[in-house]
Amino acid sequence: MIKETLRIGGMSCAACAVKIEESVRKVDGVEEATANYGNNTMTVEYSEGTDRALIVRAVEKAGYTVIDGDAEAIAEADRKEASYKKRNLILALAFSIPLSIYAMGPMVGLDVPFHDDPGIYSAIQLVLCAVVMFAGRRFFTRGISGLLRMSPNMDSLICLGSGVGFLYGTYCTLSVFGGDTGMANHLTFDSAAMIIAFVSVGKYLEAMGKVRTNDAVSGLMDMRPSEASVIRGGKEVRIPADELVEGDIVLVRPGEGIPADGTVIEGCSSVDESMLTGESAPVSKRPGDGVYGATVNGESSLRIRADHVGKDTVLYQIVGMIEGAQGTKAPIARIADRAAAAFVPAVICIAVASCLLWLIAGGRSVSFSLTVLISVLVISCPCALGLATPLAIIMGTGKAAKHGILFKSAATLEAAGRVDAVILDKTGTITEGCPEVTSIYVPDGSDDMILPYAAAAEQDSEHPIAKAIRHRAEADGIHIPDHTAFESRTGNGVICDVEGTKTVVGNGALMAEMGIDVSELEARFSSLSAEAKTCVYVALDGKARGIISVSDPVKKTSRSAVASMISLGVAPIMVTGDNGDTALAVGRTVGIADIRYGAMPKDKIDIVKELQIKQKTVAMVGDGINDAPALTQANVGMAVGSGTDIAIGAADVVLMNTDLRTVPTVLEIGRATVKNIRQNLFLAFVYNAICIPIAAGLPYILGMGEFTHMPMLAAAAMACSSLSVTANALRLGRFEPGSITHE
């Protein structure tokens, strides 16, 4: 299955997005298509045998275009689009404002030229309005195209509203030249022109808003150094960073950006990785340590071997993940899109019906009835509905990226805002994840056999305890013998044969399963566990010989992170495969009351399901292979960036740092984004619910008089509607976790 994000040209509202989706989904081999009006993209999933050209043709058949290019090219296209709209806006304002003054001047006592000559007075307005119509030509080309395809969009409403005003004004002008000079009092050129002008203002501000929402991503890309110093032929050469190849030796001086992902081969320094992890504290680097492109070297020079360059770097992967999330839709957005798809045809029907009712049943003039028609068409705003969700999602994912948080989809961001229970793994999540052997207990006082045999048994295990035992043996210079017949018992321990001796390393459950008596060691095991140490029994040839205890320090930030979760009204739950004494000790240290211990991977899934049955929205935080199933089952799976590839692949959210305080930050950003979406949808729905009846003639029914310039007011209101939603979404850019009110 291939997943691709395409840049779409020509979208004017959420109704356009729905039409594109419907057209593309009809292509054989396409599994899913999601068009996003907020950033003018479409994410499509299709089988490998599907011809991409068929998808492109489906988009074109719907009346839109596919714009090919990389992220930089697309960003440049956005800027050009904003510039295009700015030029046409200036042209529209330059002619519509004088037109309005000229048309309405006599009403307020202004002496305008040729007012006494109906023919010239009408002709001047026609010429001025024609220029404005040219400035808004895109509304007409796209609007008419939508009408001809029987799929009207936002541009169709503008086209009909402004076009009817221009055509009726032209009819009046021709009537004046035909001798009916009284028709000069019914000209609608000013309304038609101001509709284009006001809508153009809204469209330009909307385009600039879209450009601003992509600043987080473009800002990341801008942090890449443009040049790099490489050692070639024994000499230092300065080359463009894009020309780096894997294996190049790169010299990075203090204060310079690192141009590629690689490994330090010479030098010791500190590196600012805040743009990746959100952590402000520099990270010390020495030979053998990994470094990442776009991070900044600190006080000393480093020689780095480039391991990954260009699009293979972590930076590009992060950008791809952000763009992937921004190209998806939250569940709440689909409701708004369906409403917008039906909105435009409904508005056209309401406008025509209102016009006919006033003309036939109300006995009003043609001019008045057309004013109502134009006003209803123009005041309606599906743009606000279409922008409500995607702009908030784009701002939310961008804000999260600055804090080292990567959402894989918009649905996950929305779900994060509803989380009320967080399951936390212990090792590597609450604790440092780098356990060390603290003691080796043998009843007879001799540990000569315990450590080497235990280390041999743990040779093929990637469990943190296994690594700690091997590291201790290596540090002590102990020879680790070979083993055979290795068998891992997930969550319990390992069994193998070491130089003819059956060796068992694990917990009490494994010892009981193997029929090994540990009664003489249980008291010591319990006392060590009560000190928050993880312990394993070591048995040789069916006899328990001793205990190896491992200590994994609790992270300094874990307690404050748990406190933040509780303050958010979220219940933290620690689930670990460790024994009860150790788990309870760690839980008490960080302030977690609900502790589940002795849990197997399947048990973690069952706990997630148990909470979901209770109507809880569950987040799971982990870093190991054993956490992957639960990460997948949870409503929101969070994997720390230092975790296994399997865990990161299974998770919905990747945390680029290991600071547990990032978890409540995820929840806060999710809540802030959902709140912003709801505000935007409220603004959009309330606006249309209030304004459409007003435009349809409610003020006249209430005896408030005839509003001659209602079309202009309608255009201004429509522009303000889009602007209000855009401005509210952009407020998320100023949001900082910890600043929202916890309910």
XYZ file of C-alpha atoms in Angstrom:
743
model
C 0.000 0.000 0.000
C 1.295 3.443 -0.984
C 0.456 6.553 1.033
C 1.084 9.908 -0.635
C 0.237 13.519 0.105
C -0.586 15.636 -2.955
C -0.777 19.384 -3.220
C -4.147 20.452 -4.680
C -4.775 23.689 -6.532
C -8.130 25.405 -6.947
C -9.880 24.615 -3.648
C -12.028 27.466 -2.352
C -13.958 25.860 0.524
C -14.621 22.611 2.375
C -17.179 21.619 -0.252
C -14.300 21.435 -2.744
C -12.465 19.014 -0.466
C -15.502 16.734 -0.304
C -15.873 16.732 -4.122
C -12.206 15.811 -4.581
C -12.493 12.961 -2.083
C -15.570 11.578 -3.798
C -13.903 11.705 -7.217
C -10.618 10.083 -6.143
C -12.286 7.320 -4.124
C -13.940 6.097 -7.308
C -10.519 5.176 -8.773
C -9.869 1.429 -8.658
C -7.171 0.624 -6.123
C -7.706 3.718 -3.976
C -8.395 2.718 -0.388
C -8.779 6.167 1.163
C -8.579 9.814 0.136
C -8.621 12.764 2.527
C -8.599 16.295 1.131
C -7.752 19.144 3.481
C -8.891 22.650 2.642
C -6.836 24.062 5.524
C -3.514 23.388 3.788
C -4.705 22.528 0.261
C -3.526 18.925 0.343
C -4.924 15.456 -0.213
C -3.597 12.324 1.454
C -4.379 9.252 -0.639
C -3.729 5.571 0.051
C -3.673 3.267 -2.964
C -2.422 -0.173 -3.915
C 0.981 -0.533 -5.580
C -0.581 -1.613 -8.881
C -2.643 1.581 -9.167
C -1.584 4.100 -11.807
C -0.925 7.426 -10.091
C -1.935 9.215 -13.272
C -5.503 7.947 -12.764
C -5.615 9.686 -9.390
C -4.342 12.914 -10.928
C -6.986 12.687 -13.670
C -9.690 12.106 -11.037
C -8.630 15.321 -9.304
C -8.668 17.184 -12.621
C -12.049 15.689 -13.506
C -13.412 17.189 -10.294
C -12.156 20.577 -11.520
C -8.885 20.929 -9.606
C -5.178 20.447 -10.195
C -2.298 18.492 -8.640
C 0.828 20.531 -7.930
C 4.001 18.438 -7.872
C 7.097 19.441 -5.920
C 8.850 19.057 -2.574
C 7.958 20.852 0.654
C 10.002 23.915 -0.263
C 8.373 24.170 -3.683
C 4.932 23.881 -2.122
C 5.755 26.544 0.456
C 6.922 28.806 -2.345
C 3.651 28.092 -4.204
C 1.751 29.199 -1.083
C 3.682 32.459 -0.980
C 3.055 33.063 -4.688
C -0.642 32.394 -4.195
C -0.758 34.912 -1.351
C 1.106 37.440 -3.528
C -1.355 36.858 -6.394
C -4.299 37.472 -4.089
C -2.631 40.587 -2.709
C -2.217 42.107 -6.196
C -5.839 41.454 -7.099
C -6.971 42.779 -3.724
C -5.130 46.048 -4.293
C -6.677 46.342 -7.765
C -10.155 45.613 -6.421
C -9.854 48.141 -3.595
C -8.347 50.785 -5.893
C -11.501 50.782 -8.035
C -14.269 49.616 -5.688
C -13.691 52.329 -3.058
C -13.931 55.218 -5.586
C -16.945 53.455 -7.117
C -18.736 53.283 -3.761
C -17.984 56.944 -3.014
C -19.165 57.915 -6.495
C -22.367 55.837 -6.253
C -23.360 56.770 -2.715
C -22.009 60.334 -2.693
C -25.228 61.995 -3.801
C -27.107 60.208 -0.990
C -24.959 61.938 1.637
C -24.783 65.316 -0.083
C -21.552 64.919 -2.022
C -21.307 66.674 -5.351
C -19.928 64.026 -7.725
C -19.116 64.692 -11.399
C -21.814 63.943 -14.014
C -24.441 63.082 -11.430
C -26.888 65.165 -13.406
C -26.199 63.133 -16.558
C -27.705 59.641 -15.977
C -25.933 58.165 -18.989
C -22.387 59.226 -18.081
C -23.107 58.602 -14.367
C -24.121 55.005 -15.159
C -21.297 54.430 -17.672
C -18.585 55.533 -15.195
C -19.883 53.085 -12.613
C -19.972 50.305 -15.240
C -16.327 50.876 -16.193
C -15.111 51.016 -12.589
C -17.055 47.872 -11.718
C -15.746 46.022 -14.783
C -12.173 46.499 -13.539
C -13.136 45.080 -10.148
C -14.798 42.124 -11.877
C -11.509 41.515 -13.689
C -9.648 41.575 -10.360
C -12.035 38.890 -9.105
C -11.974 36.844 -12.316
C -10.920 33.686 -10.511
C -14.197 33.694 -8.560
C -16.074 33.578 -11.853
C -13.964 30.953 -13.638
C -14.014 28.570 -10.688
C -17.565 29.402 -9.697
C -19.017 28.853 -13.165
C -16.993 25.654 -13.534
C -18.497 24.343 -10.296
C -22.013 25.206 -11.439
C -21.508 23.488 -14.800
C -20.276 20.321 -13.022
C -23.326 20.491 -10.725
C -20.986 20.816 -7.757
C -21.268 24.454 -6.617
C -18.669 25.781 -4.196
C -17.833 28.988 -2.357
C -16.717 30.633 -5.590
C -20.089 29.757 -7.098
C -21.857 31.788 -4.399
C -19.573 34.777 -4.999
C -19.927 34.393 -8.756
C -23.710 34.344 -8.570
C -23.962 37.150 -6.027
C -21.555 39.571 -7.647
C -22.418 38.484 -11.193
C -26.126 39.078 -10.717
C -25.356 42.529 -9.303
C -23.100 43.393 -12.244
C -25.540 42.071 -14.845
C -28.496 43.871 -13.294
C -26.471 47.080 -13.148
C -25.542 46.625 -16.811
C -29.222 46.111 -17.652
C -30.083 49.344 -15.852
C -27.323 51.189 -17.728
C -28.591 49.949 -21.081
C -32.098 51.023 -20.077
C -30.785 54.494 -19.286
C -29.237 54.729 -22.745
C -32.545 53.461 -24.095
C -34.348 56.436 -22.587
C -35.456 55.165 -19.180
C -33.280 57.531 -17.125
C -35.024 56.547 -13.894
C -33.137 53.212 -13.946
C -30.002 55.161 -12.961
C -31.412 55.099 -9.424
C -31.362 51.275 -9.355
C -27.710 50.620 -10.222
C -26.079 47.773 -8.255
C -22.478 48.207 -9.433
C -21.234 49.370 -6.031
C -22.661 46.289 -4.304
C -21.216 43.938 -6.950
C -17.793 45.582 -6.682
C -17.654 45.688 -2.888
C -18.591 42.003 -2.745
C -15.438 41.200 -4.736
C -13.370 43.637 -2.667
C -14.489 42.373 0.733
C -14.220 38.714 -0.264
C -10.756 39.393 -1.686
C -9.720 40.854 1.665
C -10.905 37.695 3.387
C -9.218 35.410 0.836
C -5.903 37.258 1.137
C -5.937 37.135 4.931
C -6.921 33.457 4.715
C -3.972 32.777 2.385
C -1.587 34.580 4.744
C -3.024 32.588 7.636
C -2.251 29.344 5.792
C 1.302 30.536 5.138
C 1.734 31.335 8.828
C 0.390 27.952 9.941
C 3.245 26.265 8.090
C 5.909 28.349 9.845
C 6.659 25.586 12.360
C 7.618 23.159 9.613
C 9.435 25.676 7.448
C 11.229 26.947 10.549
C 12.580 23.464 11.177
C 13.831 23.193 7.614
C 15.425 26.640 7.783
C 17.595 25.476 10.684
C 19.594 23.218 8.368
C 23.041 24.654 7.661
C 23.487 25.574 4.007
C 27.173 24.611 3.916
C 29.408 22.009 5.508
C 33.150 21.597 6.050
C 34.296 18.122 4.939
C 37.671 16.420 4.924
C 38.477 15.184 1.417
C 41.922 14.199 0.252
C 43.298 15.187 3.648
C 42.109 18.770 3.190
C 39.189 20.731 4.556
C 36.737 21.660 1.811
C 33.649 23.865 2.134
C 30.709 22.450 0.151
C 26.908 22.919 0.010
C 25.276 20.755 2.679
C 23.050 19.162 0.022
C 26.172 17.630 -1.582
C 27.123 15.603 1.491
C 27.282 11.829 1.017
C 27.227 9.034 3.561
C 30.662 8.384 4.982
C 31.892 11.978 4.673
C 33.982 13.243 7.594
C 32.496 16.579 8.641
C 34.215 19.200 10.772
C 31.716 21.155 12.903
C 33.108 24.186 14.746
C 31.559 25.766 17.861
C 28.286 27.551 17.084
C 27.814 25.800 13.733
C 24.831 23.671 12.788
C 25.389 19.962 12.243
C 24.563 19.248 8.566
C 23.707 15.521 8.776
C 22.915 12.655 11.138
C 26.103 10.945 12.149
C 28.527 9.672 14.772
C 31.165 11.653 16.653
C 34.612 10.251 15.835
C 36.754 12.964 17.412
C 36.225 15.692 19.992
C 34.024 16.333 23.015
C 31.385 19.034 23.144
C 27.779 19.793 24.020
C 25.044 19.989 21.391
C 21.810 21.988 21.492
C 19.098 19.513 20.431
C 16.146 21.679 21.498
C 14.778 21.932 17.962
C 14.301 18.139 17.980
C 13.481 17.353 21.594
C 12.148 20.606 23.013
C 14.743 20.299 25.804
C 16.776 23.465 26.375
C 19.680 21.802 28.208
C 22.603 20.942 25.882
C 23.524 17.268 25.521
C 27.160 16.245 25.998
C 28.741 14.382 23.090
C 31.911 12.325 22.884
C 33.363 9.806 20.399
C 30.808 7.101 19.608
C 27.762 9.264 20.375
C 25.169 9.996 17.731
C 24.300 13.504 16.546
C 21.449 14.835 14.406
C 21.230 17.237 11.524
C 20.143 20.856 12.215
C 21.229 20.668 15.877
C 23.871 23.185 16.986
C 27.352 22.401 18.265
C 28.451 24.063 21.500
C 31.862 24.959 22.855
C 34.294 22.628 21.056
C 34.939 21.357 17.520
C 33.672 17.925 16.544
C 34.579 15.546 13.750
C 31.535 13.626 12.650
C 31.039 10.736 10.258
C 27.920 11.381 8.182
C 25.701 8.304 8.475
C 22.470 9.718 7.065
C 22.123 12.697 4.738
C 19.359 14.602 2.965
C 15.950 13.011 3.198
C 17.261 10.118 5.297
C 17.870 12.348 8.308
C 15.728 12.487 11.432
C 14.789 16.077 10.588
C 13.189 15.067 7.302
C 11.388 12.208 9.035
C 10.008 14.650 11.598
C 8.850 17.063 8.910
C 7.246 14.177 7.029
C 5.418 13.073 10.162
C 4.158 16.612 10.842
C 2.974 17.069 7.274
C 1.350 13.639 7.398
C -0.587 14.617 10.517
C -1.594 17.953 9.014
C -2.860 16.186 5.904
C -5.267 14.011 7.880
C -8.649 14.882 9.314
C -9.930 14.709 12.825
C -13.318 12.960 13.238
C -14.931 16.274 14.137
C -13.735 17.726 10.814
C -15.652 15.142 8.797
C -18.904 16.373 10.334
C -18.077 19.941 9.313
C -17.106 18.814 5.796
C -20.370 16.953 5.288
C -22.249 20.040 6.454
C -20.258 22.252 4.082
C -20.881 19.919 1.125
C -24.638 20.291 1.546
C -24.357 23.933 2.560
C -23.714 25.548 -0.838
C -26.657 23.967 -2.722
C -28.906 24.728 0.256
C -27.853 28.389 0.242
C -28.568 28.716 -3.479
C -32.045 27.286 -2.909
C -32.669 29.645 0.034
C -31.482 32.638 -1.991
C -33.713 31.851 -4.992
C -36.693 31.067 -2.767
C -36.266 34.317 -0.806
C -36.031 36.327 -4.018
C -39.185 34.791 -5.489
C -41.146 35.123 -2.242
C -40.373 38.826 -1.971
C -41.057 39.381 -5.676
C -44.296 37.376 -5.972
C -45.779 37.032 -2.503
C -44.285 40.176 -1.003
C -45.006 42.378 -3.979
C -41.574 43.974 -3.838
C -39.650 45.379 -6.775
C -37.259 43.414 -8.935
C -34.402 45.534 -7.573
C -35.307 44.747 -3.959
C -35.777 41.026 -4.655
C -32.429 40.788 -6.433
C -30.817 42.590 -3.497
C -32.119 39.835 -1.207
C -30.860 37.157 -3.621
C -27.395 38.679 -3.780
C -27.222 39.251 -0.026
C -28.093 35.635 0.863
C -25.601 34.255 -1.663
C -22.807 36.475 -0.437
C -23.325 36.445 3.325
C -23.233 32.647 3.515
C -19.777 31.396 4.401
C -18.789 27.747 3.961
C -15.169 28.918 4.170
C -15.475 29.347 7.916
C -16.780 25.792 8.265
C -13.956 24.470 6.126
C -11.242 26.365 7.994
C -12.513 25.671 11.507
C -10.769 22.345 12.009
C -7.750 22.113 9.653
C -6.182 25.417 10.706
C -6.454 24.444 14.374
C -4.928 21.024 13.618
C -2.041 22.588 11.702
C -1.312 25.051 14.499
C -1.637 22.335 17.153
C 0.768 19.920 15.432
C 3.222 22.760 14.800
C 3.121 23.808 18.449
C 3.621 20.181 19.525
C 6.658 19.826 17.239
C 8.338 22.746 19.013
C 8.034 20.767 22.244
C 9.485 17.585 20.767
C 6.084 15.940 20.260
C 5.156 14.328 16.948
C 1.537 13.419 16.254
C 0.982 10.882 13.483
C -2.591 11.973 12.703
C -5.157 14.666 13.402
C -7.441 12.054 14.966
C -4.756 11.376 17.577
C -4.465 15.075 18.386
C -8.219 15.249 18.929
C -8.187 12.054 21.031
C -5.358 13.457 23.189
C -7.699 16.258 24.182
C -10.150 13.711 25.651
C -7.697 11.485 27.573
C -8.723 10.862 31.169
C -6.482 7.889 32.023
C -2.761 7.419 31.354
C -1.034 4.052 31.666
C 2.677 4.397 32.382
C 5.285 1.729 31.931
C 7.890 1.752 34.718
C 11.266 0.930 33.224
C 12.513 3.637 30.892
C 9.366 5.715 31.322
C 9.110 6.544 35.016
C 12.658 5.361 35.692
C 15.837 6.179 33.800
C 15.775 2.872 31.932
C 19.481 2.311 32.596
C 19.490 -0.132 35.508
C 22.712 -1.145 37.233
C 23.510 -4.199 39.328
C 23.660 -3.019 42.933
C 24.194 -6.290 44.773
C 24.726 -10.003 44.287
C 23.464 -12.037 47.202
C 24.565 -15.638 47.794
C 23.782 -17.358 51.101
C 27.284 -18.854 51.414
C 28.952 -15.548 50.521
C 30.531 -16.686 47.256
C 29.302 -15.268 43.924
C 31.910 -16.828 41.662
C 29.284 -18.858 39.772
C 26.292 -16.512 39.935
C 27.363 -13.550 37.811
C 29.124 -15.311 34.888
C 26.356 -17.885 34.497
C 23.624 -15.240 34.766
C 25.439 -13.055 32.218
C 25.758 -16.028 29.869
C 22.040 -16.759 30.193
C 21.165 -13.147 29.412
C 23.384 -12.918 26.309
C 20.467 -13.091 23.858
C 18.048 -10.906 25.836
C 17.480 -7.191 25.218
C 15.676 -6.642 28.507
C 17.163 -3.766 30.577
C 17.883 -6.153 33.481
C 19.728 -8.488 31.120
C 21.826 -5.606 29.828
C 22.648 -4.532 33.382
C 23.842 -8.030 34.313
C 26.010 -8.316 31.183
C 27.450 -4.834 31.743
C 28.388 -5.690 35.339
C 30.150 -8.883 34.230
C 32.041 -7.033 31.514
C 32.998 -4.222 33.909
C 34.359 -6.771 36.384
C 36.418 -8.415 33.629
C 34.580 -11.719 34.010
C 34.698 -14.201 31.159
C 31.160 -14.899 29.949
C 30.826 -18.533 28.829
C 28.791 -19.683 25.843
C 25.271 -21.001 26.207
C 22.917 -23.299 24.320
C 19.225 -24.161 24.307
C 18.235 -20.568 25.084
C 14.565 -20.047 25.937
C 12.941 -16.764 26.868
C 9.815 -16.653 29.057
C 8.389 -13.203 28.350
C 7.927 -11.222 31.536
C 9.401 -13.973 33.733
C 13.016 -14.675 32.750
C 15.273 -16.962 30.700
C 16.342 -20.615 30.663
C 19.413 -22.058 28.980
C 22.336 -24.453 29.261
C 25.693 -22.948 30.245
C 28.632 -25.319 29.958
C 26.413 -28.258 30.805
C 24.685 -26.486 33.701
C 20.955 -25.739 33.384
C 20.710 -22.092 34.251
C 17.479 -20.292 35.163
C 17.378 -16.511 35.725
C 14.049 -14.920 36.537
C 11.321 -14.076 38.998
C 9.457 -16.191 41.521
C 6.836 -17.237 38.972
C 9.485 -18.781 36.733
C 11.110 -20.538 39.675
C 7.741 -21.984 40.723
C 7.080 -23.105 37.160
C 10.439 -24.897 37.076
C 9.834 -26.468 40.513
C 12.757 -24.627 42.135
C 12.548 -23.953 45.863
C 13.397 -20.318 46.748
C 12.102 -20.285 50.311
C 15.570 -19.646 51.780
C 15.951 -16.539 49.627
C 12.428 -15.060 49.786
C 13.007 -12.849 52.818
C 16.093 -11.284 51.260
C 14.282 -10.934 47.924
C 11.416 -9.043 49.622
C 13.681 -6.712 51.589
C 15.643 -5.736 48.468
C 12.431 -5.221 46.497
C 11.063 -2.930 49.211
C 14.054 -0.676 48.506
C 12.705 -0.138 44.917
C 15.234 -2.625 43.526
C 14.324 -5.151 40.873
C 15.527 -8.625 41.791
C 15.967 -11.919 39.947
C 16.711 -15.365 41.244
C 19.588 -17.357 39.756
C 19.223 -21.148 39.824
C 21.816 -23.674 38.669
C 20.834 -27.305 38.008
C 17.531 -26.921 39.799
C 18.867 -25.191 42.932
C 18.371 -21.517 43.775
C 21.897 -20.177 44.296
C 21.395 -16.459 44.817
C 19.793 -13.113 43.985
C 20.972 -10.350 41.683
C 19.416 -6.972 42.490
C 19.214 -4.173 39.979
C 18.435 -0.545 40.694
C 16.871 1.748 38.106
C 16.735 5.319 39.443
C 13.484 7.232 39.161
C 13.721 10.194 36.757
C 13.950 13.525 38.556
C 10.959 14.868 36.622
C 8.628 11.887 37.053
C 7.015 13.092 40.286
C 6.187 16.550 38.899
C 4.904 14.944 35.674
C 2.515 12.725 37.633
C 1.371 15.736 39.664
C 0.624 17.622 36.425
C -1.461 14.703 35.119
C -3.479 14.622 38.328
C -4.023 18.407 38.145
C -5.436 17.891 34.643
C -7.984 15.451 36.049
C -6.196 12.498 34.451
C -5.715 9.278 36.410
C -2.107 7.957 36.179
C -1.764 4.159 36.331
C 1.586 2.372 36.537
C 1.668 -1.040 34.866
C 4.863 -3.076 35.128
C 6.067 -6.610 34.858
C 8.172 -6.073 37.983
C 7.383 -7.578 41.393
C 4.946 -5.963 43.811
C 7.411 -4.611 46.364
C 9.519 -2.808 43.760
C 6.493 -1.504 41.867
C 4.840 -0.164 45.025
C 8.062 1.530 46.131
C 8.459 3.299 42.781
C 4.760 4.189 42.685
C 4.869 5.758 46.144
C 7.952 7.751 45.170
C 6.250 9.455 42.202
C 2.759 9.751 43.686
C 0.852 7.065 41.745
C -1.895 5.326 43.701
C -3.095 2.822 41.069
C -0.265 0.309 40.540
C -0.533 -2.926 38.557
C 2.506 -5.236 38.842
C 3.563 -8.606 37.501
C 1.934 -7.675 34.184
C 2.665 -9.557 30.982
C 2.285 -7.844 27.574
C -1.187 -9.409 27.253
C -2.100 -8.110 30.714
C -1.269 -4.562 29.610
C -3.689 -4.907 26.690
C -6.366 -6.260 29.029
C -5.907 -3.292 31.375
C -6.316 -0.876 28.458
C -9.481 -2.694 27.361
C -10.785 -2.716 30.931
C -10.524 1.055 31.114
C -12.033 1.512 27.638
C -15.044 -0.608 28.654
C -15.515 1.910 31.469
C -15.760 4.635 28.776
C -12.283 5.965 29.510
C -10.134 7.537 26.810
C -6.823 5.828 27.480
C -3.276 6.920 26.736
C -0.452 4.386 27.006
C 3.164 5.496 27.459
C 5.980 3.023 26.910
C 9.279 2.374 25.192
C 9.795 -1.372 24.931
C 8.805 -4.183 22.591
C 6.538 -5.531 25.335
C 4.633 -2.232 25.311
C 3.851 -2.319 21.573
C 0.563 -4.300 21.781
C -0.832 -1.988 24.484
C 0.343 1.091 22.566
C -1.681 -0.121 19.595
C -4.783 -0.874 21.681
C -4.813 2.456 23.518
C -6.763 5.443 22.195
C -3.493 7.376 22.240
C -0.226 5.415 22.242
C 2.876 7.434 23.192
C 6.383 6.108 22.629
C 9.472 7.886 23.880
C 11.962 8.654 21.144
C 14.641 6.566 22.806
C 12.407 3.490 22.721
C 12.494 0.569 20.315
C 11.560 0.924 16.670
C 8.670 -1.473 17.255
C 7.252 0.670 20.057
C 7.645 3.873 18.032
C 6.015 2.210 15.020
C 3.039 1.073 17.116
C 2.522 4.445 18.806
C 0.310 7.332 17.699
C 2.573 9.955 19.272
C 6.368 9.992 19.362
C 8.018 11.875 22.239
C 11.458 13.014 21.085
C 12.746 13.266 24.657
C 12.525 11.002 27.710
C 11.150 13.658 30.081
C 7.847 12.354 31.453
C 6.601 15.941 31.734
C 6.094 15.803 27.986
C 3.057 13.552 28.563
C 0.897 16.222 30.272
C 2.141 18.624 27.585
C 0.620 16.289 24.965
C -2.675 16.338 26.832
C -2.656 20.124 27.225
C -1.958 20.732 23.541
C -4.688 18.243 22.627
C -7.190 19.982 24.906
C -6.241 23.434 23.653
C -6.617 22.301 20.028
C -10.004 20.641 20.590
C -11.202 23.734 22.453
C -10.060 25.912 19.557
C -11.841 23.693 17.012
C -15.079 23.897 18.976
C -14.764 27.668 19.192
C -14.212 27.884 15.442
C -17.176 25.654 14.633
C -19.343 27.660 17.031
C -18.332 30.904 15.323
C -19.021 29.431 11.878
C -22.412 27.904 12.682
C -23.674 30.846 14.733
C -22.581 33.292 12.050
C -24.528 31.519 9.328
C -27.534 30.877 11.574
C -27.818 34.608 12.343
C -26.717 36.216 9.100
C -28.645 34.178 6.509
C -32.089 35.118 7.940
C -30.978 38.763 8.102
C -29.900 38.705 4.465
C -33.135 36.939 3.467
C -35.195 39.905 4.685
C -35.763 39.570 8.436
C -35.018 43.310 9.062
C -37.708 44.257 6.535
C -40.233 41.951 8.197
C -39.462 43.540 11.562
C -40.062 46.997 10.122
C -36.475 48.145 10.187
C -36.641 49.570 6.681
C -34.960 48.658 3.435
C -31.229 48.207 3.570
C -30.193 49.282 0.097
C -26.579 48.363 0.630
C -27.181 45.004 2.282
C -25.040 43.152 -0.348
C -21.992 45.192 0.646
C -22.663 44.581 4.319
C -23.107 40.905 3.529
C -19.731 40.758 1.776
C -18.048 42.493 4.695
C -19.690 40.107 7.168
C -18.608 37.063 5.139
C -15.014 38.264 5.058
C -15.102 38.895 8.810
C -16.412 35.375 9.387
C -13.435 33.752 7.656
C -11.080 36.191 9.336
C -12.457 35.483 12.812
C -11.984 31.722 12.407
C -8.476 32.171 10.985
C -7.475 34.600 13.751
C -8.831 32.295 16.448
C -6.875 29.333 15.038
C -3.689 31.411 14.925
C -4.087 32.093 18.658
C -2.831 28.554 19.217
C 0.571 29.814 18.113
C 0.750 31.837 21.353
C -0.439 28.965 23.556
C 2.081 27.507 25.977
C 1.452 24.332 27.997
C 0.616 25.092 31.578
C -1.326 28.224 30.694
C -4.753 26.666 30.114
C -7.388 26.398 32.809
C -7.746 22.896 34.153
C -11.340 21.925 34.657
